[in-house]
Structure formats: structure tokens, C-alpha cells
Amino acid sequence: MCDNTFMRMAITLATNNVTSGNGGPFGAVITREGVVIGEGTNQVTSFGDPTAHAEILAIRAACKNIGSHILDGCIIYTSCEPCPMCLSAIYWARIKFIYFGNRKSDAAAIGFDDAHIYQQIALPEGQRSIPTNQMLSEEAIISFQKWTQSEFKIEY
Amino acid sequence: MCDNTFMRMAITLATNNVTSGNGGPFGAVITREGVVIGEGTNQVTSFGDPTAHAEILAIRAACKNIGSHILDGCIIYTSCEPCPMCLSAIYWARIKFIYFGNRKSDAAAIGFDDAHIYQQIALPEGQRSIPTNQMLSEEAIISFQKWTQSEFKIEY
């Protein structure tokens, strides 16, 4: 199957998600070597979970499917440009290529605007709209020292 | 209970996560009106899920607990500064305040470096290390038109 086929699958997931009333118009498909290994749709309101974006659910499904938290060599087809949460997840998952259908500006035009979040995470913590303070650093660092010394750790 | 108590809970979650071998040294606690409503630890390797960071799991637990995808008025205590995925999730969840223990630079020193991702998401798509291309935009936009016309949509 060609790239168009996978993107059309993502778009169909997005469209069906609207008509079913399950969530926003977003769908994503992940492939490995030309085979679909995971898909997801926006389920924020149906799951009551703000992290249940199409790409996050597709990543979780693909990882469960192949039994690994690493999706290197995989491609994601998402019906809309990823928000910064999903884009970061794509980096953590080590996906190699992103195809998208709609632009962020198209999403903003129908009420899904992540421009504010993109702007916020680029700012130093002191300038963000959510106040962010460090505390108990001397106690917190002990957990990191435990990690360094641990014989059980699985690095990733 | 005071802020110190909640941060100590997050740090204890992080430390216990290392000694149990469940995952990286990260824990998070979410409170509403001084009551813990959700907690999480890093479960990336134990769940095989790259999105299973402490803050993401704490947000999901808190939302499930209160039956809403919105955590406005809530505070998150995380044992380490959030990565961009978790910070974005905190924005989507509308959490009002972030307390953290360890700094990103402390995490980088023990092998958990998200500086690359922070840098990447601030770049235009054409300059990122993961190639990102638009395709089938004329078909993708139809899902957004369906959303605009839908009588079933729950806006958020």
C-alpha cells in the first residue's frame, strides 16, 4: 500500500470519529515496513482524558502491538499536524517520518488551537502563564542518586 | 497538608519506582483543594509505552477520578521538571500551578535528556530532525468541515 492509502485511513478515522460522536476530527495511523501496527482517534471527551489525542493513542496501540516502547523505523500518518504533546511523544517514540493532512492553522480555525501551547513551552519557566516553582530540590535529587546506583534500572 | 507534603509524596513515588524496578526516577501527584486526586510514576519500560511518564499517568488518574478531562484549579507536584510532552499535557488539562523538584539539567546528567525535544518543537517543521510533510490536504479538510457541521460535537 502507498502513502496515500495510509493517509486516507487516518482521514477516514477522523471523519468517522465526528459522525460517531466519539471526539474531535483527528485520526492517526502508524506503519512499519508498509504494515499498519497502530491507529488512534481523538477520544478526549469520550474517555475524559486530555491526553487521549489520536497520535498518543496510535503510539500506545503500536507499542502494545509490537511489544516495545520504541517505534524506530515507523511512520505516522496523522490527519492534522501534531500538537506539541503529540509531537514530543513522536520524538520519544523515535518515529522516523511524519505525514500530516490538515495544518495547525486549519485546526485553529475550527476551535482546536495549540498555538498558545507551542508559544508557552518555548518560554523560560518564569515567563509562562502557568506558575512553575522549584521546591525541595535537595530531597528530590536523592531519587536520581538512587537511580544512578540501582542495579535494576532499564535505561532508555 | 502543605505543599512540602505533596512534593515529598512525589519524590517518594520516584524513589520507590527505582527500587521496585518499575521505571525511571519520576513521580507526580495532583491535588485539588488540598486533596490528592491522582498520582503517577514513570512506567515507560514496564508498560512498553513511551507516553507513560509520571505526569501523564497522574493526569489520566486524576481525570478518571473526578470524571472530567479538565483539571482547572488543580496543582501538580512532580519530582522533576516536565518534559515538553508532559508540559503540553499540563496545559491541555488546564492545571493551574506546577511545583517541581529536580531540574531538567539534573535529569540530563543521569541520561534523561529532553533538551533535544524542547529544541526540536520550537523549530519550523522543515528544520526538524524528523522529516514532516503535508499530503492530501484537500481530502483531510473534509473531516474538519464535518466537525463544523456536526450536531454531535462536544467542543473543548
Short mmCIF file of N, CA and C in Angstrom, two decimals, chain B residues 3-151:
data_model
loop_
_atom_site.label_atom_id
_atom_site.label_comp_id
_atom_site.label_asym_id
_atom_site.label_seq_id
_atom_site.Cartn_x
_atom_site.Cartn_y
_atom_site.Cartn_z
N ASP B 3 2.31 22.11 50.91
CA ASP B 3 2.96 21.78 49.64
C ASP B 3 4.11 20.79 49.82
N ASN B 4 4.87 20.97 50.92
CA ASN B 4 6.01 20.07 51.14
C ASN B 4 5.56 18.62 51.20
N THR B 5 4.43 18.40 51.83
CA THR B 5 3.92 17.02 51.96
C THR B 5 3.67 16.40 50.59
N PHE B 6 3.05 17.16 49.70
CA PHE B 6 2.71 16.63 48.38
C PHE B 6 3.98 16.40 47.55
N MET B 7 4.93 17.34 47.66
CA MET B 7 6.18 17.13 46.91
C MET B 7 6.93 15.93 47.45
N ARG B 8 6.89 15.76 48.77
CA ARG B 8 7.57 14.57 49.34
C ARG B 8 6.89 13.29 48.86
N MET B 9 5.57 13.33 48.67
CA MET B 9 4.88 12.15 48.11
C MET B 9 5.40 11.86 46.70
N ALA B 10 5.54 12.91 45.90
CA ALA B 10 6.01 12.73 44.52
C ALA B 10 7.44 12.17 44.52
N ILE B 11 8.27 12.69 45.42
CA ILE B 11 9.67 12.22 45.49
C ILE B 11 9.71 10.76 45.95
N THR B 12 8.86 10.43 46.92
CA THR B 12 8.81 9.03 47.40
C THR B 12 8.35 8.10 46.28
N LEU B 13 7.36 8.53 45.50
CA LEU B 13 6.93 7.73 44.34
C LEU B 13 8.10 7.50 43.39
N ALA B 14 8.88 8.56 43.16
CA ALA B 14 10.03 8.46 42.25
C ALA B 14 11.06 7.47 42.79
N THR B 15 11.36 7.60 44.07
CA THR B 15 12.39 6.74 44.68
C THR B 15 11.93 5.29 44.70
N ASN B 16 10.68 5.07 45.10
CA ASN B 16 10.16 3.70 45.15
C ASN B 16 10.08 3.07 43.75
N ASN B 17 9.89 3.93 42.74
CA ASN B 17 9.82 3.41 41.36
C ASN B 17 11.16 2.83 40.91
N VAL B 18 12.23 3.41 41.46
CA VAL B 18 13.57 2.89 41.16
C VAL B 18 13.80 1.57 41.89
N THR B 19 13.51 1.57 43.18
CA THR B 19 13.80 0.36 43.96
C THR B 19 12.90 -0.80 43.54
N SER B 20 11.70 -0.51 43.03
CA SER B 20 10.82 -1.58 42.56
C SER B 20 11.23 -2.08 41.17
N GLY B 21 12.05 -1.29 40.48
CA GLY B 21 12.45 -1.65 39.12
C GLY B 21 11.38 -1.38 38.08
N ASN B 22 10.36 -0.59 38.46
CA ASN B 22 9.25 -0.34 37.52
C ASN B 22 9.56 0.67 36.43
N GLY B 23 10.52 1.57 36.71
CA GLY B 23 10.80 2.59 35.70
C GLY B 23 11.74 3.65 36.21
N GLY B 24 11.81 4.74 35.47
CA GLY B 24 12.72 5.82 35.80
C GLY B 24 12.33 6.55 37.09
N PRO B 25 13.24 7.38 37.60
CA PRO B 25 13.07 8.04 38.90
C PRO B 25 12.17 9.27 38.83
N PHE B 26 10.92 9.04 38.48
CA PHE B 26 10.00 10.16 38.31
C PHE B 26 8.65 9.83 38.93
N GLY B 27 8.13 10.77 39.72
CA GLY B 27 6.81 10.61 40.33
C GLY B 27 6.06 11.93 40.29
N ALA B 28 4.74 11.86 40.28
CA ALA B 28 3.93 13.08 40.24
C ALA B 28 2.63 12.87 41.02
N VAL B 29 2.18 13.96 41.64
CA VAL B 29 0.95 13.96 42.43
C VAL B 29 0.13 15.17 42.02
N ILE B 30 -1.17 14.99 41.85
CA ILE B 30 -2.07 16.12 41.52
C ILE B 30 -3.06 16.30 42.66
N THR B 31 -3.23 17.56 43.05
CA THR B 31 -4.17 17.86 44.14
C THR B 31 -5.24 18.84 43.68
N ARG B 32 -6.39 18.74 44.34
CA ARG B 32 -7.45 19.72 44.16
C ARG B 32 -7.96 20.10 45.55
N GLU B 33 -7.92 21.37 45.83
CA GLU B 33 -8.33 21.88 47.14
C GLU B 33 -7.67 21.09 48.27
N GLY B 34 -6.36 20.85 48.10
CA GLY B 34 -5.59 20.23 49.17
C GLY B 34 -5.76 18.74 49.32
N VAL B 35 -6.41 18.10 48.36
CA VAL B 35 -6.63 16.65 48.42
C VAL B 35 -6.00 16.00 47.19
N VAL B 36 -5.28 14.91 47.40
CA VAL B 36 -4.67 14.20 46.26
C VAL B 36 -5.78 13.53 45.44
N ILE B 37 -5.79 13.82 44.14
CA ILE B 37 -6.80 13.19 43.27
C ILE B 37 -6.18 12.30 42.21
N GLY B 38 -4.83 12.29 42.12
CA GLY B 38 -4.18 11.42 41.14
C GLY B 38 -2.69 11.37 41.37
N GLU B 39 -2.08 10.23 41.07
CA GLU B 39 -0.63 10.14 41.14
C GLU B 39 -0.14 9.22 40.04
N GLY B 40 1.15 9.35 39.73
CA GLY B 40 1.72 8.53 38.68
C GLY B 40 3.22 8.40 38.84
N THR B 41 3.77 7.35 38.26
CA THR B 41 5.21 7.18 38.18
C THR B 41 5.58 6.83 36.74
N ASN B 42 6.83 6.98 36.43
CA ASN B 42 7.30 6.63 35.10
C ASN B 42 7.20 5.12 34.88
N GLN B 43 6.47 4.72 33.84
CA GLN B 43 6.25 3.29 33.56
C GLN B 43 6.61 2.97 32.11
N VAL B 44 7.50 3.77 31.53
CA VAL B 44 7.82 3.61 30.10
C VAL B 44 8.27 2.19 29.79
N THR B 45 9.23 1.69 30.54
CA THR B 45 9.76 0.35 30.21
C THR B 45 8.86 -0.76 30.73
N SER B 46 8.19 -0.54 31.87
CA SER B 46 7.34 -1.62 32.39
C SER B 46 6.04 -1.75 31.59
N PHE B 47 5.49 -0.62 31.11
CA PHE B 47 4.29 -0.68 30.26
C PHE B 47 4.65 -0.86 28.78
N GLY B 48 5.90 -0.61 28.42
CA GLY B 48 6.26 -0.59 27.00
C GLY B 48 5.54 0.54 26.28
N ASP B 49 5.50 1.72 26.93
CA ASP B 49 4.71 2.85 26.42
C ASP B 49 5.52 4.14 26.61
N PRO B 50 5.99 4.72 25.51
CA PRO B 50 6.83 5.92 25.64
C PRO B 50 6.09 7.13 26.18
N THR B 51 4.76 7.06 26.23
CA THR B 51 3.99 8.19 26.78
C THR B 51 3.70 8.01 28.27
N ALA B 52 4.15 6.90 28.86
CA ALA B 52 3.80 6.61 30.27
C ALA B 52 4.76 7.31 31.22
N HIS B 53 4.80 8.64 31.10
CA HIS B 53 5.56 9.45 32.05
C HIS B 53 4.71 9.68 33.30
N ALA B 54 5.39 10.03 34.39
CA ALA B 54 4.69 10.22 35.67
C ALA B 54 3.56 11.23 35.57
N GLU B 55 3.81 12.36 34.92
CA GLU B 55 2.80 13.42 34.87
C GLU B 55 1.60 12.99 34.02
N ILE B 56 1.87 12.32 32.90
CA ILE B 56 0.78 11.85 32.03
C ILE B 56 -0.11 10.88 32.80
N LEU B 57 0.51 9.94 33.51
CA LEU B 57 -0.29 8.96 34.26
C LEU B 57 -1.03 9.62 35.42
N ALA B 58 -0.41 10.62 36.04
CA ALA B 58 -1.10 11.34 37.12
C ALA B 58 -2.30 12.11 36.57
N ILE B 59 -2.15 12.73 35.42
CA ILE B 59 -3.26 13.47 34.80
C ILE B 59 -4.39 12.50 34.45
N ARG B 60 -4.03 11.37 33.85
CA ARG B 60 -5.07 10.41 33.48
C ARG B 60 -5.80 9.87 34.71
N ALA B 61 -5.03 9.60 35.77
CA ALA B 61 -5.64 9.09 37.00
C ALA B 61 -6.55 10.14 37.63
N ALA B 62 -6.10 11.39 37.66
CA ALA B 62 -6.89 12.46 38.27
C ALA B 62 -8.19 12.68 37.48
N CYS B 63 -8.08 12.68 36.16
CA CYS B 63 -9.26 12.89 35.31
C CYS B 63 -10.26 11.75 35.50
N LYS B 64 -9.76 10.53 35.56
CA LYS B 64 -10.64 9.39 35.78
C LYS B 64 -11.34 9.53 37.13
N ASN B 65 -10.56 9.97 38.10
CA ASN B 65 -11.06 10.10 39.48
C ASN B 65 -12.19 11.12 39.58
N ILE B 66 -12.02 12.27 38.92
CA ILE B 66 -13.04 13.32 39.05
C ILE B 66 -14.05 13.30 37.90
N GLY B 67 -13.81 12.44 36.90
CA GLY B 67 -14.78 12.32 35.81
C GLY B 67 -14.80 13.50 34.87
N SER B 68 -13.62 14.07 34.62
CA SER B 68 -13.54 15.22 33.71
C SER B 68 -12.17 15.26 33.05
N HIS B 69 -12.13 15.78 31.82
CA HIS B 69 -10.83 15.94 31.15
C HIS B 69 -10.22 17.30 31.47
N ILE B 70 -10.83 18.03 32.36
CA ILE B 70 -10.35 19.37 32.72
C ILE B 70 -9.98 19.39 34.20
N LEU B 71 -8.75 19.80 34.48
CA LEU B 71 -8.25 19.83 35.87
C LEU B 71 -7.99 21.27 36.32
N ASP B 72 -8.86 22.19 35.91
CA ASP B 72 -8.64 23.57 36.30
C ASP B 72 -8.76 23.71 37.81
N GLY B 73 -7.89 24.54 38.37
CA GLY B 73 -7.85 24.69 39.82
C GLY B 73 -6.95 23.67 40.50
N CYS B 74 -6.41 22.73 39.75
CA CYS B 74 -5.56 21.70 40.34
C CYS B 74 -4.08 22.09 40.28
N ILE B 75 -3.30 21.46 41.17
CA ILE B 75 -1.86 21.68 41.25
C ILE B 75 -1.15 20.37 40.99
N ILE B 76 -0.06 20.41 40.22
CA ILE B 76 0.76 19.21 40.04
C ILE B 76 2.10 19.38 40.74
N TYR B 77 2.47 18.35 41.50
CA TYR B 77 3.77 18.27 42.16
C TYR B 77 4.52 17.15 41.46
N THR B 78 5.57 17.51 40.74
CA THR B 78 6.32 16.49 40.01
C THR B 78 7.77 16.50 40.47
N SER B 79 8.33 15.31 40.61
CA SER B 79 9.68 15.20 41.19
C SER B 79 10.74 15.78 40.26
N CYS B 80 10.36 16.04 39.00
CA CYS B 80 11.31 16.64 38.05
C CYS B 80 10.56 17.56 37.09
N GLU B 81 11.22 18.59 36.62
CA GLU B 81 10.61 19.49 35.62
C GLU B 81 10.02 18.68 34.47
N PRO B 82 8.83 19.00 34.03
CA PRO B 82 8.18 18.22 32.97
C PRO B 82 8.92 18.30 31.64
N CYS B 83 8.89 17.21 30.91
CA CYS B 83 9.37 17.23 29.51
C CYS B 83 8.31 17.96 28.67
N PRO B 84 8.60 18.29 27.43
CA PRO B 84 7.62 19.05 26.63
C PRO B 84 6.30 18.30 26.41
N MET B 85 6.36 16.96 26.36
CA MET B 85 5.10 16.20 26.22
C MET B 85 4.23 16.42 27.46
N CYS B 86 4.84 16.28 28.63
CA CYS B 86 4.08 16.42 29.87
C CYS B 86 3.66 17.86 30.12
N LEU B 87 4.54 18.80 29.79
CA LEU B 87 4.19 20.21 29.97
C LEU B 87 2.99 20.57 29.08
N SER B 88 2.99 20.07 27.86
CA SER B 88 1.85 20.31 26.97
C SER B 88 0.58 19.68 27.52
N ALA B 89 0.70 18.47 28.07
CA ALA B 89 -0.47 17.81 28.67
C ALA B 89 -1.00 18.61 29.85
N ILE B 90 -0.10 19.21 30.62
CA ILE B 90 -0.50 20.04 31.76
C ILE B 90 -1.30 21.25 31.26
N TYR B 91 -0.86 21.82 30.12
CA TYR B 91 -1.62 22.93 29.53
C TYR B 91 -2.98 22.46 29.03
N TRP B 92 -3.02 21.32 28.31
CA TRP B 92 -4.31 20.82 27.82
C TRP B 92 -5.26 20.55 28.99
N ALA B 93 -4.71 20.07 30.13
CA ALA B 93 -5.55 19.74 31.29
C ALA B 93 -5.96 20.98 32.08
N ARG B 94 -5.32 22.12 31.76
CA ARG B 94 -5.62 23.40 32.44
C ARG B 94 -5.29 23.38 33.93
N ILE B 95 -4.22 22.66 34.27
CA ILE B 95 -3.70 22.69 35.65
C ILE B 95 -3.21 24.10 35.94
N LYS B 96 -3.37 24.56 37.19
CA LYS B 96 -3.09 25.98 37.45
C LYS B 96 -1.70 26.28 37.97
N PHE B 97 -1.00 25.27 38.49
CA PHE B 97 0.29 25.54 39.13
C PHE B 97 1.16 24.29 39.06
N ILE B 98 2.44 24.50 38.79
CA ILE B 98 3.41 23.39 38.71
C ILE B 98 4.49 23.59 39.78
N TYR B 99 4.67 22.59 40.64
CA TYR B 99 5.85 22.54 41.50
C TYR B 99 6.71 21.37 41.03
N PHE B 100 8.01 21.60 40.97
CA PHE B 100 8.91 20.51 40.58
C PHE B 100 10.10 20.45 41.52
N GLY B 101 10.71 19.25 41.60
CA GLY B 101 11.87 19.04 42.48
C GLY B 101 13.18 19.18 41.72
N ASN B 102 13.50 18.20 40.91
CA ASN B 102 14.74 18.24 40.14
C ASN B 102 14.58 19.07 38.87
N ARG B 103 15.70 19.63 38.43
CA ARG B 103 15.71 20.40 37.19
C ARG B 103 15.98 19.48 35.99
N LYS B 104 15.58 19.96 34.82
CA LYS B 104 15.87 19.23 33.58
C LYS B 104 17.36 18.91 33.47
N SER B 105 18.19 19.85 33.90
CA SER B 105 19.64 19.62 33.81
C SER B 105 20.07 18.48 34.71
N ASP B 106 19.40 18.31 35.86
CA ASP B 106 19.70 17.16 36.73
C ASP B 106 19.32 15.86 36.01
N ALA B 107 18.18 15.86 35.34
CA ALA B 107 17.73 14.67 34.62
C ALA B 107 18.68 14.34 33.47
N ALA B 108 19.13 15.38 32.77
CA ALA B 108 20.06 15.15 31.66
C ALA B 108 21.34 14.51 32.16
N ALA B 109 21.75 14.89 33.36
CA ALA B 109 23.01 14.36 33.92
C ALA B 109 22.94 12.87 34.22
N ILE B 110 21.72 12.32 34.36
CA ILE B 110 21.60 10.87 34.60
C ILE B 110 21.00 10.16 33.37
N GLY B 111 21.03 10.83 32.23
CA GLY B 111 20.68 10.14 30.99
C GLY B 111 19.28 10.38 30.46
N PHE B 112 18.50 11.26 31.12
CA PHE B 112 17.14 11.56 30.63
C PHE B 112 17.13 12.98 30.08
N ASP B 113 17.50 13.11 28.83
CA ASP B 113 17.70 14.45 28.29
C ASP B 113 16.60 14.80 27.30
N ASP B 114 15.78 15.77 27.66
CA ASP B 114 14.71 16.20 26.76
C ASP B 114 15.04 17.54 26.09
N ALA B 115 16.28 18.02 26.27
CA ALA B 115 16.64 19.31 25.67
C ALA B 115 16.48 19.26 24.15
N HIS B 116 16.83 18.11 23.58
CA HIS B 116 16.71 17.94 22.13
C HIS B 116 15.26 18.13 21.67
N ILE B 117 14.33 17.57 22.45
CA ILE B 117 12.92 17.68 22.05
C ILE B 117 12.42 19.12 22.22
N TYR B 118 12.83 19.76 23.33
CA TYR B 118 12.46 21.18 23.51
C TYR B 118 12.95 22.01 22.32
N GLN B 119 14.18 21.73 21.88
CA GLN B 119 14.74 22.48 20.75
C GLN B 119 13.97 22.18 19.46
N GLN B 120 13.65 20.90 19.24
CA GLN B 120 13.01 20.49 18.00
C GLN B 120 11.63 21.11 17.83
N ILE B 121 10.81 21.09 18.90
CA ILE B 121 9.44 21.55 18.72
C ILE B 121 9.36 23.06 18.53
N ALA B 122 10.45 23.76 18.86
CA ALA B 122 10.48 25.21 18.64
C ALA B 122 10.84 25.55 17.20
N LEU B 123 11.27 24.55 16.42
CA LEU B 123 11.70 24.80 15.04
C LEU B 123 10.51 24.71 14.07
N PRO B 124 10.60 25.43 12.93
CA PRO B 124 9.61 25.19 11.86
C PRO B 124 9.75 23.74 11.37
N GLU B 125 8.66 23.17 10.88
CA GLU B 125 8.67 21.73 10.57
C GLU B 125 9.78 21.33 9.59
N GLY B 126 10.12 22.20 8.67
CA GLY B 126 11.13 21.88 7.66
C GLY B 126 12.54 21.76 8.22
N GLN B 127 12.73 22.27 9.44
CA GLN B 127 14.08 22.25 10.03
C GLN B 127 14.24 21.17 11.10
N ARG B 128 13.21 20.38 11.31
CA ARG B 128 13.28 19.36 12.38
C ARG B 128 14.01 18.11 11.90
N SER B 129 14.50 17.33 12.87
CA SER B 129 15.25 16.11 12.54
C SER B 129 14.34 15.00 12.04
N ILE B 130 13.05 15.04 12.40
CA ILE B 130 12.08 14.08 11.84
C ILE B 130 11.41 14.75 10.64
N PRO B 131 11.62 14.22 9.43
CA PRO B 131 11.00 14.83 8.25
C PRO B 131 9.48 14.86 8.39
N THR B 132 8.87 15.96 8.00
CA THR B 132 7.44 16.19 8.22
C THR B 132 6.84 16.81 6.98
N ASN B 133 5.95 16.07 6.34
CA ASN B 133 5.37 16.54 5.07
C ASN B 133 3.84 16.54 5.10
N GLN B 134 3.27 17.56 4.48
CA GLN B 134 1.83 17.59 4.31
C GLN B 134 1.43 16.78 3.07
N MET B 135 0.27 16.12 3.15
CA MET B 135 -0.24 15.40 1.97
C MET B 135 -1.76 15.32 2.04
N LEU B 136 -2.40 15.21 0.90
CA LEU B 136 -3.86 15.04 0.78
C LEU B 136 -4.65 16.08 1.59
N SER B 137 -4.17 17.32 1.59
CA SER B 137 -4.82 18.35 2.40
C SER B 137 -6.28 18.57 1.96
N GLU B 138 -6.53 18.42 0.66
CA GLU B 138 -7.90 18.68 0.19
C GLU B 138 -8.88 17.61 0.66
N GLU B 139 -8.36 16.40 0.91
CA GLU B 139 -9.24 15.36 1.46
C GLU B 139 -9.34 15.50 2.98
N ALA B 140 -8.22 15.85 3.61
CA ALA B 140 -8.20 15.96 5.08
C ALA B 140 -9.16 17.04 5.58
N ILE B 141 -9.27 18.13 4.84
CA ILE B 141 -10.08 19.25 5.33
C ILE B 141 -11.56 18.88 5.43
N ILE B 142 -11.94 17.83 4.70
CA ILE B 142 -13.35 17.42 4.75
C ILE B 142 -13.75 16.97 6.16
N SER B 143 -12.80 16.32 6.89
CA SER B 143 -13.11 15.90 8.26
C SER B 143 -13.39 17.12 9.16
N PHE B 144 -12.69 18.22 8.89
CA PHE B 144 -12.91 19.43 9.67
C PHE B 144 -14.26 20.07 9.31
N GLN B 145 -14.61 19.97 8.03
CA GLN B 145 -15.92 20.51 7.61
C GLN B 145 -17.06 19.70 8.25
N LYS B 146 -16.84 18.39 8.35
CA LYS B 146 -17.83 17.53 9.00
C LYS B 146 -18.01 17.95 10.46
N TRP B 147 -16.89 18.27 11.12
CA TRP B 147 -16.93 18.70 12.51
C TRP B 147 -17.75 19.98 12.65
N THR B 148 -17.48 20.93 11.78
CA THR B 148 -18.18 22.21 11.85
C THR B 148 -19.69 22.02 11.71
N GLN B 149 -20.05 21.06 10.84
CA GLN B 149 -21.49 20.84 10.57
C GLN B 149 -22.13 19.90 11.57
N SER B 150 -21.33 19.18 12.36
CA SER B 150 -21.87 18.10 13.19
C SER B 150 -22.76 18.62 14.32
N GLU B 151 -23.83 17.88 14.57
CA GLU B 151 -24.69 18.21 15.71
C GLU B 151 -24.26 17.46 16.97
#
